[in-house]
Short mmCIF file of C-alpha atoms in Angstrom, two decimals:
data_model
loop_
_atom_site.label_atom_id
_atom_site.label_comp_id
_atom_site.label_asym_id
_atom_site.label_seq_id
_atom_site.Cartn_x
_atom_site.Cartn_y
_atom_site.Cartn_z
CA UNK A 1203 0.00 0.00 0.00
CA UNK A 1204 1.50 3.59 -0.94
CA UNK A 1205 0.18 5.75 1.63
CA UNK A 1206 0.17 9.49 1.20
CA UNK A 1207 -0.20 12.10 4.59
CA UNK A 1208 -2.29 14.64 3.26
CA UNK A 1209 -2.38 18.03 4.70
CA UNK A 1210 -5.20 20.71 4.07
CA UNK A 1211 -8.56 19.92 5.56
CA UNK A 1212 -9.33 22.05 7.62
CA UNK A 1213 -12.97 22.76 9.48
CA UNK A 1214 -14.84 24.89 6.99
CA UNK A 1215 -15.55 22.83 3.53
CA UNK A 1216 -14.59 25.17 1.75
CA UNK A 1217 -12.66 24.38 -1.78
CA UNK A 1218 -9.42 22.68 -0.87
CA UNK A 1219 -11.57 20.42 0.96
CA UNK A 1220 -13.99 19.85 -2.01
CA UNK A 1221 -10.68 19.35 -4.28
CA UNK A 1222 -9.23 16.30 -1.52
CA UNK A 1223 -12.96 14.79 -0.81
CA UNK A 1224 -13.57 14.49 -4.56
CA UNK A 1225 -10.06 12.62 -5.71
CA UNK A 1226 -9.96 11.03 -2.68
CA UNK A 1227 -13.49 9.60 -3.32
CA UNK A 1228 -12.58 8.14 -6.54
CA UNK A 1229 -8.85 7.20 -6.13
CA UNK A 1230 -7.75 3.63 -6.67
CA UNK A 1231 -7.61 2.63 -2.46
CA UNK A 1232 -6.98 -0.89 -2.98
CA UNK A 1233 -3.11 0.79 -4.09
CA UNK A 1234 -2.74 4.22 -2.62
CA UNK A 1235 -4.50 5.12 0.91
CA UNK A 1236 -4.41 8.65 2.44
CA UNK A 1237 -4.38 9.72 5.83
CA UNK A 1238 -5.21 13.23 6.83
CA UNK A 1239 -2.92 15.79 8.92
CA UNK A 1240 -5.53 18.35 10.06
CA UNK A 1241 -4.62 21.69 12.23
CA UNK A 1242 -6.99 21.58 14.85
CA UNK A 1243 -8.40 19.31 17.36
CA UNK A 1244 -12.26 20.23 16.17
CA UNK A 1245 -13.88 17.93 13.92
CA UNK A 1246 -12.84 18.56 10.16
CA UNK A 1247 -15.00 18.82 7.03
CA UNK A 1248 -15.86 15.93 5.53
CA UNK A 1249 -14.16 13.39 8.74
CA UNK A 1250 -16.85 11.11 8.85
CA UNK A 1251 -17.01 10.25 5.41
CA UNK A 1252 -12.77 10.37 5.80
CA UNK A 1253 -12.79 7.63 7.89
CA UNK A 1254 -15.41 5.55 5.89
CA UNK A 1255 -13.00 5.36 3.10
CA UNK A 1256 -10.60 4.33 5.36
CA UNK A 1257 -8.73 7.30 6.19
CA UNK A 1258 -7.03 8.45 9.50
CA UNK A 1259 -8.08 11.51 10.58
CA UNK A 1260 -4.68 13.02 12.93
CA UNK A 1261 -5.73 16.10 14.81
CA UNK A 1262 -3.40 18.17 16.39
CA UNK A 1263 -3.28 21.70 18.28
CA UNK A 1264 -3.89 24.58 16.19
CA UNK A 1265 -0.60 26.70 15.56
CA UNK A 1266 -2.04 30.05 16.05
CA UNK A 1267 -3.64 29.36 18.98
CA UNK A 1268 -1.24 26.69 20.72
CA UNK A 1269 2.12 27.39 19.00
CA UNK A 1270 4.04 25.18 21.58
CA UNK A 1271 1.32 22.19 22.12
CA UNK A 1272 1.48 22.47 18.06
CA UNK A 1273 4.88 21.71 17.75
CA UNK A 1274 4.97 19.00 20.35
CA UNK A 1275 2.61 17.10 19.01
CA UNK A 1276 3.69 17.14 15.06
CA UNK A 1277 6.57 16.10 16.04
CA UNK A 1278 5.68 13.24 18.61
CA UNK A 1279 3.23 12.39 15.40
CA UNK A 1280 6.06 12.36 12.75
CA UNK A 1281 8.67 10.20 14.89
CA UNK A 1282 6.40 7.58 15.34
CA UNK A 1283 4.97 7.63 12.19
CA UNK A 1284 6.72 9.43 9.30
CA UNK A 1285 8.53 5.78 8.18
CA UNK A 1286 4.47 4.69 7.37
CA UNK A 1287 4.32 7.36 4.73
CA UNK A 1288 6.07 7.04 1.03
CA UNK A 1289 4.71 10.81 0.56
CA UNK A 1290 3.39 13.82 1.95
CA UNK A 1291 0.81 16.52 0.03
CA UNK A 1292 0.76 19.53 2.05
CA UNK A 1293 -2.46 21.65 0.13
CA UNK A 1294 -2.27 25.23 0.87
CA UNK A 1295 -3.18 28.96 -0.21
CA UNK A 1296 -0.04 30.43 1.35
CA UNK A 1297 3.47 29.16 2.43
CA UNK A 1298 3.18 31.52 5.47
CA UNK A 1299 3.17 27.91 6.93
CA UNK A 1300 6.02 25.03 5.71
CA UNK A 1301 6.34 23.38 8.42
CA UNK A 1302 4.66 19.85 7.25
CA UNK A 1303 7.78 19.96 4.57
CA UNK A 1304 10.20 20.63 6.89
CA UNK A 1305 9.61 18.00 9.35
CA UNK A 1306 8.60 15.52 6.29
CA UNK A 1307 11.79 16.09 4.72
CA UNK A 1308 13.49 15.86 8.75
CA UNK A 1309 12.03 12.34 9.46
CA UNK A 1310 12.84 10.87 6.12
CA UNK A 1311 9.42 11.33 3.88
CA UNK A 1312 11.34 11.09 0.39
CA UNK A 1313 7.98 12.61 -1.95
CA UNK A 1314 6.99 16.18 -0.34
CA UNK A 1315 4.72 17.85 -2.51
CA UNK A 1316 3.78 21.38 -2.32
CA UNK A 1317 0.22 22.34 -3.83
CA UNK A 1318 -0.74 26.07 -4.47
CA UNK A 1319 -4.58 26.49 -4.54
CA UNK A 1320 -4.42 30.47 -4.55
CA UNK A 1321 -3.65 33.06 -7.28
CA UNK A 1322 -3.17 36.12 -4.20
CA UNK A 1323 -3.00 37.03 -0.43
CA UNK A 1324 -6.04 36.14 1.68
CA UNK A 1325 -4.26 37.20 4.44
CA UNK A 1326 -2.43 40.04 6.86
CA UNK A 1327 0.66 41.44 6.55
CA UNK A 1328 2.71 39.05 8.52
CA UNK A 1329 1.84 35.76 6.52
CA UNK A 1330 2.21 37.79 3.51
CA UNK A 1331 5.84 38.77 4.54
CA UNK A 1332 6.24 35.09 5.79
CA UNK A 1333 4.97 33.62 2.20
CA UNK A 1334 7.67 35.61 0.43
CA UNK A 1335 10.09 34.76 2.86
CA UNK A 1336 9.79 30.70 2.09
CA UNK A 1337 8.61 31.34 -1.04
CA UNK A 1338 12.15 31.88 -1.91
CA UNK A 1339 13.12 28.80 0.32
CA UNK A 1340 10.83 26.21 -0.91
CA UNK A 1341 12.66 24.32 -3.06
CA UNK A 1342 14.36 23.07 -0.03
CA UNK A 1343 12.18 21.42 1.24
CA UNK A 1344 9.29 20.27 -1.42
CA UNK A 1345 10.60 17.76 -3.91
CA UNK A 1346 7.32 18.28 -6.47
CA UNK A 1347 5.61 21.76 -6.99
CA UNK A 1348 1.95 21.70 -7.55
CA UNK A 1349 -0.64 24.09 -8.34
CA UNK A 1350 -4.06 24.29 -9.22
CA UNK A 1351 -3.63 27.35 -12.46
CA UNK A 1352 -0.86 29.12 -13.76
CA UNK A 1353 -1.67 32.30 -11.81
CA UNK A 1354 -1.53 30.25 -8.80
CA UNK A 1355 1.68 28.55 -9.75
CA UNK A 1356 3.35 32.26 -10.61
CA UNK A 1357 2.31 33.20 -6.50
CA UNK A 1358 3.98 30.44 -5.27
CA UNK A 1359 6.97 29.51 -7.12
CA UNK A 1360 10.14 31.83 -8.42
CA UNK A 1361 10.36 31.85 -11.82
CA UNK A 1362 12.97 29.01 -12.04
CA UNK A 1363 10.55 26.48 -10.28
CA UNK A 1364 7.28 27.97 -12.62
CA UNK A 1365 8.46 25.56 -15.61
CA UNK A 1366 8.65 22.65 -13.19
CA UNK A 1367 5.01 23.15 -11.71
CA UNK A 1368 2.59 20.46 -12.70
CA UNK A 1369 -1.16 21.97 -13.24
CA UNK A 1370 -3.85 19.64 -11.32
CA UNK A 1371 -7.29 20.64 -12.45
CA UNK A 1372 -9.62 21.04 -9.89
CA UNK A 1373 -11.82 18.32 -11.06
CA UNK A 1374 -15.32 17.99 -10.52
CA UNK A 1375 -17.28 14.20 -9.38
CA UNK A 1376 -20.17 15.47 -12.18
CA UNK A 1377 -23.28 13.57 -10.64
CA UNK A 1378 -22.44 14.61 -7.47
CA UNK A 1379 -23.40 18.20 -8.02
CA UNK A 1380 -25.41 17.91 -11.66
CA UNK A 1381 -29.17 19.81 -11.68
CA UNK A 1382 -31.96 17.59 -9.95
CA UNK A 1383 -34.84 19.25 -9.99
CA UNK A 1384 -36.76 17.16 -6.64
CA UNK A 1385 -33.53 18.89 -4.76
CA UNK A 1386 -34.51 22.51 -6.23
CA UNK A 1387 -38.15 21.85 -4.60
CA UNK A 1388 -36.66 20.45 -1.50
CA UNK A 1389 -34.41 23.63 -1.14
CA UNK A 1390 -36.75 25.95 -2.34
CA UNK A 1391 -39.88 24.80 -0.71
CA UNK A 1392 -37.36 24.73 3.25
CA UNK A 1393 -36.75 28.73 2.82
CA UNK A 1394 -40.27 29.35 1.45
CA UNK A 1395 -38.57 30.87 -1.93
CA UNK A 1396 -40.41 28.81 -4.71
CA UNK A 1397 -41.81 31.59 -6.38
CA UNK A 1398 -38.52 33.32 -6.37
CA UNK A 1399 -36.19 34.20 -8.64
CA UNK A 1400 -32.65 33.26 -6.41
CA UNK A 1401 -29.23 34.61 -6.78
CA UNK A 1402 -26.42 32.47 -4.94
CA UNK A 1403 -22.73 32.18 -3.81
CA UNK A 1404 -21.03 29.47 -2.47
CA UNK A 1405 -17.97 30.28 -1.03
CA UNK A 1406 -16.69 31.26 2.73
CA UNK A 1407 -17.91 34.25 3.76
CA UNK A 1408 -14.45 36.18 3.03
CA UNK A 1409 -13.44 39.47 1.40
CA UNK A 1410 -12.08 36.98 -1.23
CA UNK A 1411 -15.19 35.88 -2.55
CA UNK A 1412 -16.69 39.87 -2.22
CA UNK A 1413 -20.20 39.18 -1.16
CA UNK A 1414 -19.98 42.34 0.03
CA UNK A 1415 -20.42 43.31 -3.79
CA UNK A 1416 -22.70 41.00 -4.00
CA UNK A 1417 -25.35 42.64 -1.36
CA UNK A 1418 -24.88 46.10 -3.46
CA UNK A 1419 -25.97 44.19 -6.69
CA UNK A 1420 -28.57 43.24 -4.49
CA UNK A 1421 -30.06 46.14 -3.55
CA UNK A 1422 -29.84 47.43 -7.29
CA UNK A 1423 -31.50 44.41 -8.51
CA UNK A 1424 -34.23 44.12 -6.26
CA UNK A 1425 -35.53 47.73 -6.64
CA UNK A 1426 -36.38 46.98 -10.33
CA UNK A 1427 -37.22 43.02 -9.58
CA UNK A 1428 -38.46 42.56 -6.27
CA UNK A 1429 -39.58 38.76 -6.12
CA UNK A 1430 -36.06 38.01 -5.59
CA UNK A 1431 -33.69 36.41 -2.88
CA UNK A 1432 -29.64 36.05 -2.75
CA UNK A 1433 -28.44 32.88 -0.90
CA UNK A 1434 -25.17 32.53 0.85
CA UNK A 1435 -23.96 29.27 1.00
CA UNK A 1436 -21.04 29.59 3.23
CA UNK A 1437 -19.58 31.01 6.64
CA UNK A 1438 -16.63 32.96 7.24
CA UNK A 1439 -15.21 36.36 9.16
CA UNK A 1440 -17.12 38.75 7.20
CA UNK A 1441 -20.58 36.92 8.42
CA UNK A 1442 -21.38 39.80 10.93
CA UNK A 1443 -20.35 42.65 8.59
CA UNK A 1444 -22.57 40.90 5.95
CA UNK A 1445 -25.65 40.81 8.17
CA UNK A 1446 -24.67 44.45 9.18
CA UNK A 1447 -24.77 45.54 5.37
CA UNK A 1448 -27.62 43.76 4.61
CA UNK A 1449 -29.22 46.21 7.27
CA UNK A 1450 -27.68 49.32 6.26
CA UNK A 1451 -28.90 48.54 2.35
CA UNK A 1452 -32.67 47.98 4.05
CA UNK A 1453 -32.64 44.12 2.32
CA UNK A 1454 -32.12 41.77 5.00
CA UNK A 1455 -35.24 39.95 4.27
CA UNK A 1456 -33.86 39.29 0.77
CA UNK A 1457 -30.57 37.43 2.07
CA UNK A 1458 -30.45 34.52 2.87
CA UNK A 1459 -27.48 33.22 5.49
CA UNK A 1460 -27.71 28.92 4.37
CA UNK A 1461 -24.35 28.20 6.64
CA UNK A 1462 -22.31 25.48 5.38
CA UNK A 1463 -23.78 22.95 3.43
CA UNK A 1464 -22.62 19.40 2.18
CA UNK A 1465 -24.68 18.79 -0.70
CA UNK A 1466 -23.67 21.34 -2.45
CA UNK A 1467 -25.51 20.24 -5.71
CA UNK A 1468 -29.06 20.25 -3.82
CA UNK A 1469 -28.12 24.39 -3.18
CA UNK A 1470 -26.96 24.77 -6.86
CA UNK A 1471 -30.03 23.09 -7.72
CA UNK A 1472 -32.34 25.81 -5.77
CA UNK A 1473 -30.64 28.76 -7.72
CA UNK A 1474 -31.35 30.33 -11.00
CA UNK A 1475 -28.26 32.25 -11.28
CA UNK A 1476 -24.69 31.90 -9.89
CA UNK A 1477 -23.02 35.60 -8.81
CA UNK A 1478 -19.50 34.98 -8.64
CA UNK A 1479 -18.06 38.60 -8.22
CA UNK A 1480 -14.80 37.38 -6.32
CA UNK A 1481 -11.83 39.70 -6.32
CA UNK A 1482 -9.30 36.72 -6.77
CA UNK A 1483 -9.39 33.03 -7.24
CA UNK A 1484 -6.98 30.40 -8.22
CA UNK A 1485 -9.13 28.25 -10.44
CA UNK A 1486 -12.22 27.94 -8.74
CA UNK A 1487 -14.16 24.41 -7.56
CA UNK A 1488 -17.30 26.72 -7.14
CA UNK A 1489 -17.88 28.48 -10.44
CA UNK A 1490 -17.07 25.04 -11.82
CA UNK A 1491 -19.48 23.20 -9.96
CA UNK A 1492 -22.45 26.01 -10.83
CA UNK A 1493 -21.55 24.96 -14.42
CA UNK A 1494 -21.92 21.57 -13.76
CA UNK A 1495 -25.34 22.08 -12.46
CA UNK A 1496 -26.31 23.90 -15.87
CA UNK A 1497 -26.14 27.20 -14.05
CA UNK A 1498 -25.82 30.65 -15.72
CA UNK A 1499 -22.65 32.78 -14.30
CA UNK A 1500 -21.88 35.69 -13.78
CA UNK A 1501 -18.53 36.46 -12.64
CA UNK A 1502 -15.37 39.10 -12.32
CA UNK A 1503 -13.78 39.66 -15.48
CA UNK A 1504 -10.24 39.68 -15.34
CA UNK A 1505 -9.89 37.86 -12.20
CA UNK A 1506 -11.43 34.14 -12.74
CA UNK A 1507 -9.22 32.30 -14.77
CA UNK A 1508 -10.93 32.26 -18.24
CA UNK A 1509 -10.19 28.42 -18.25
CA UNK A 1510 -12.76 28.10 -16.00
CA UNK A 1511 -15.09 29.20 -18.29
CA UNK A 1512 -16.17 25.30 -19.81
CA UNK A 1513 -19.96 26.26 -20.94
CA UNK A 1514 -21.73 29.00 -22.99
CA UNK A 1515 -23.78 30.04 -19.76
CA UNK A 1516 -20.80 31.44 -18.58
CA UNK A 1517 -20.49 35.25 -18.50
CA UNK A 1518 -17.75 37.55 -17.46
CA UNK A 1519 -18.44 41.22 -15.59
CA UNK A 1520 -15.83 43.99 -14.44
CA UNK A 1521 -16.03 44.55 -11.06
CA UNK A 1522 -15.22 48.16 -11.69
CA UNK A 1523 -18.40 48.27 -13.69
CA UNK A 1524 -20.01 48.87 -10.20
CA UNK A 1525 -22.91 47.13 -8.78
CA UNK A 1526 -25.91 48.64 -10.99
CA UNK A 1527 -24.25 47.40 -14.09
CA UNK A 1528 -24.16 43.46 -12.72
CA UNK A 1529 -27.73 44.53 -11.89
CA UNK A 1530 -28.65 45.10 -14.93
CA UNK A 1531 -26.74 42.48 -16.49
CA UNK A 1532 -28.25 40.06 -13.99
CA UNK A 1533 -31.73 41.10 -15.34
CA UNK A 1534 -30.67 40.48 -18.60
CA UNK A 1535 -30.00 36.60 -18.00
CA UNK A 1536 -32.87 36.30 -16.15
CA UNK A 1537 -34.75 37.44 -19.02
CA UNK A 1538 -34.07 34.08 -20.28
CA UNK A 1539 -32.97 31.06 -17.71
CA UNK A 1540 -32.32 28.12 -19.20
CA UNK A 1541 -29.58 25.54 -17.65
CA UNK A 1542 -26.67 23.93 -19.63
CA UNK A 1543 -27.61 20.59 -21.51
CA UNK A 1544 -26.13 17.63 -19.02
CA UNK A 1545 -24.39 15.57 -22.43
CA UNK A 1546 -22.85 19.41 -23.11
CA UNK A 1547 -22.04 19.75 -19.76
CA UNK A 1548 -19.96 16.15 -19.55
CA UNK A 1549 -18.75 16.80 -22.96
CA UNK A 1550 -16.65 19.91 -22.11
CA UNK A 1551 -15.63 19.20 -18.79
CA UNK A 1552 -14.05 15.69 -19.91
CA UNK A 1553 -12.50 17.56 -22.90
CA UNK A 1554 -10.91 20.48 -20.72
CA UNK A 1555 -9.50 17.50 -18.08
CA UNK A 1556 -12.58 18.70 -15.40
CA UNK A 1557 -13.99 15.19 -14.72
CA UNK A 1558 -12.33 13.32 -11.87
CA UNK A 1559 -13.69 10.41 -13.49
CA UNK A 1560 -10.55 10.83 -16.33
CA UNK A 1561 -8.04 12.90 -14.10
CA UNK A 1562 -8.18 10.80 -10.94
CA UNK A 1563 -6.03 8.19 -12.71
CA UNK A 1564 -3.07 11.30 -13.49
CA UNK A 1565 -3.17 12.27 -10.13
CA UNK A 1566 -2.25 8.63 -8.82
CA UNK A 1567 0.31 7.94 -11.70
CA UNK A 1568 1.46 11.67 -9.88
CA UNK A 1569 1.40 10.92 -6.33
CA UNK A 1570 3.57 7.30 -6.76
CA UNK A 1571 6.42 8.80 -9.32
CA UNK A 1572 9.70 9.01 -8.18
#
């Protein structure tokens, strides 16, 4: 058995999670078994369902909040058991954090890959200054260099390791999160919105995903069309300054808060149009899942990676075209809703390399090369 220590799930499901769930759902486990190395002693997205694949699930104390209990107990963990693993996959948006390489490459794990899933800084000052600090540094410790786009690849690596990073699509498990139409009545009929037309994000509530933005196109939206609701799929810091705007802009009863959510597709499902006005992403799991469900996008110009763009019903939008311009532009699609055709839909996404059904079996011939 090759066994591979994978770090990156953390408590929120957000999409690094959605990434490791979905390959790890389909790899080959009768040859390559992963366990998981998660930062906090909570329960993790997804652990359950972890362990019924036969996973380990190793919690340990959360760096920022127990910096010395942290590094006691990764490396109590690693001396016992760094000689069970032929690999570790640390999955992250920053290297403010390489610790999981260093003490890999300490206790003798020979394959220690390093996995970018973010085009920009999603955080302060400090981890910024950190990133840049190993970013220069990382090459002695990682022996592969992964990333999830080019843009993402370019944040991590120097330009000397950018022609040795390998590009693994963010693959999508199609029926998992395809249109079903009893889901869109289950959803819709729970939050009373069947006669609505609903707007929806999926994302963690973060200045990242800009559903700040969001509640501004809103407020334009609804004063023209107002049998309308925008879900939230998702929680995050900005939660309280989202409820706060949704005040201020006198729509609160037109947001809806959904929290996190694991069938995803069922919320998709209970939309009519994705808003995807995020002011960076790598290469997103979420506008390629709303695709997948047949949903018509709209999203920031410029800052989603036009390879995410797989289906016609995709539609790009400046962000400094301001909120009233989305508005309207929102009002134009809804003009006409129609999804995506499903044999379309699994047409382009195993043609651009987005069905984990065809890229699961790269990533294992990836994860057991020398």
């Amino acid at each position: 058995m090759y066994k591979v220590l994978v770090f990156g799930i953390t408590e929120n499901p957000g999409g690094v999670e959605s990434f490791l769930v979905n390959y790890y759902r389909k790899i080959d486990r009768t040859k390559i078994q992963f366990d998981f190395l998660c930062n906090t002693h909570n329960e993790v997205a997804y652990e359950n369902e972890l362990k019924s694949l036969g996973g380990q699930v190793v919690h340990i104390a959360m760096r920022s909040k127990e910096p010395m209990k942290y590094r006691k107990e990764l490396k109590e963990f690693m001396e016992k058991h760094a000689s069970d693993y032929q690999a570790v996959w640390v999955n992250v948006c920053s290297l403010a954090n390489i610790d999981y390489l260093k003490i890999a490459k300490k206790y003798g794990i020979k394959k220690r890959i390093i996995h970018s899933h973010n085009s920009q800084n999603m955080d302060n000052r400090i981890r910024m200054f950190l990133h840049m600090i190993n970013r220069q540094r990382i090459s002695d410790y990682a022996t592969d260099f992964w990333a999830c786009s080019e843009d993402a690849a370019k944040w991590f690596y120097k330009e000397d390791l950018q022609s040795k990073a390998v590009i693994i699509k963010n693959a999508i498990e199609l029926d998992r999160v395809g249109f079903s139409e009893e889901k869109r009545e289950v959803i819709r009929n729970k939050y009373g919105i069947s006669d609505k037309l609903v707007l929806g994000n999926v994302g963690r509530l973060h200045f990242q995903k800009n559903q700040l933005f969001a509640l501004d196109i809103m407020k334009c939206f609804s004063q023209k069309n107002p049998n309308c609701v925008l879900m939230l799929v998702g929680q995050g810091e900005d939660e309280k300054k989202l409820h706060q705007r949704a005040e201020e802009l006198n729509i609160k009863e037109k947001i809806i808060f959904a929290g996190v959510q694991s069938d995803i597709g069922a919320y998709l499902s209970a939309f009519d149009i994705f808003l995807f006005p995020s002011v960076f992403e790598g290469l997103s799991i979420a506008g390629l899942e709303a695709q997948v469900n047949g949903l018509p996008v709209l999203a920031s110009y410029g800052v989603i990676p036009k390879k995410v763009k797989l289906t016609e019903n995709f539609h790009f939008k400046k962000l400094e075209d301001g909120a009233k311009s989305w508005a309207e532009e929102i009002e134009k699609l809804s003009l006409e809703l129609k999804r995506t055709d499903k044999n379309e839909i699994e047409k382009q996404f195993t043609e651009a390399g987005f069905n984990i059904d065809t890229e699961v079996k790269r990533l294992e011939k990836l994860l057991m090369e020398k």
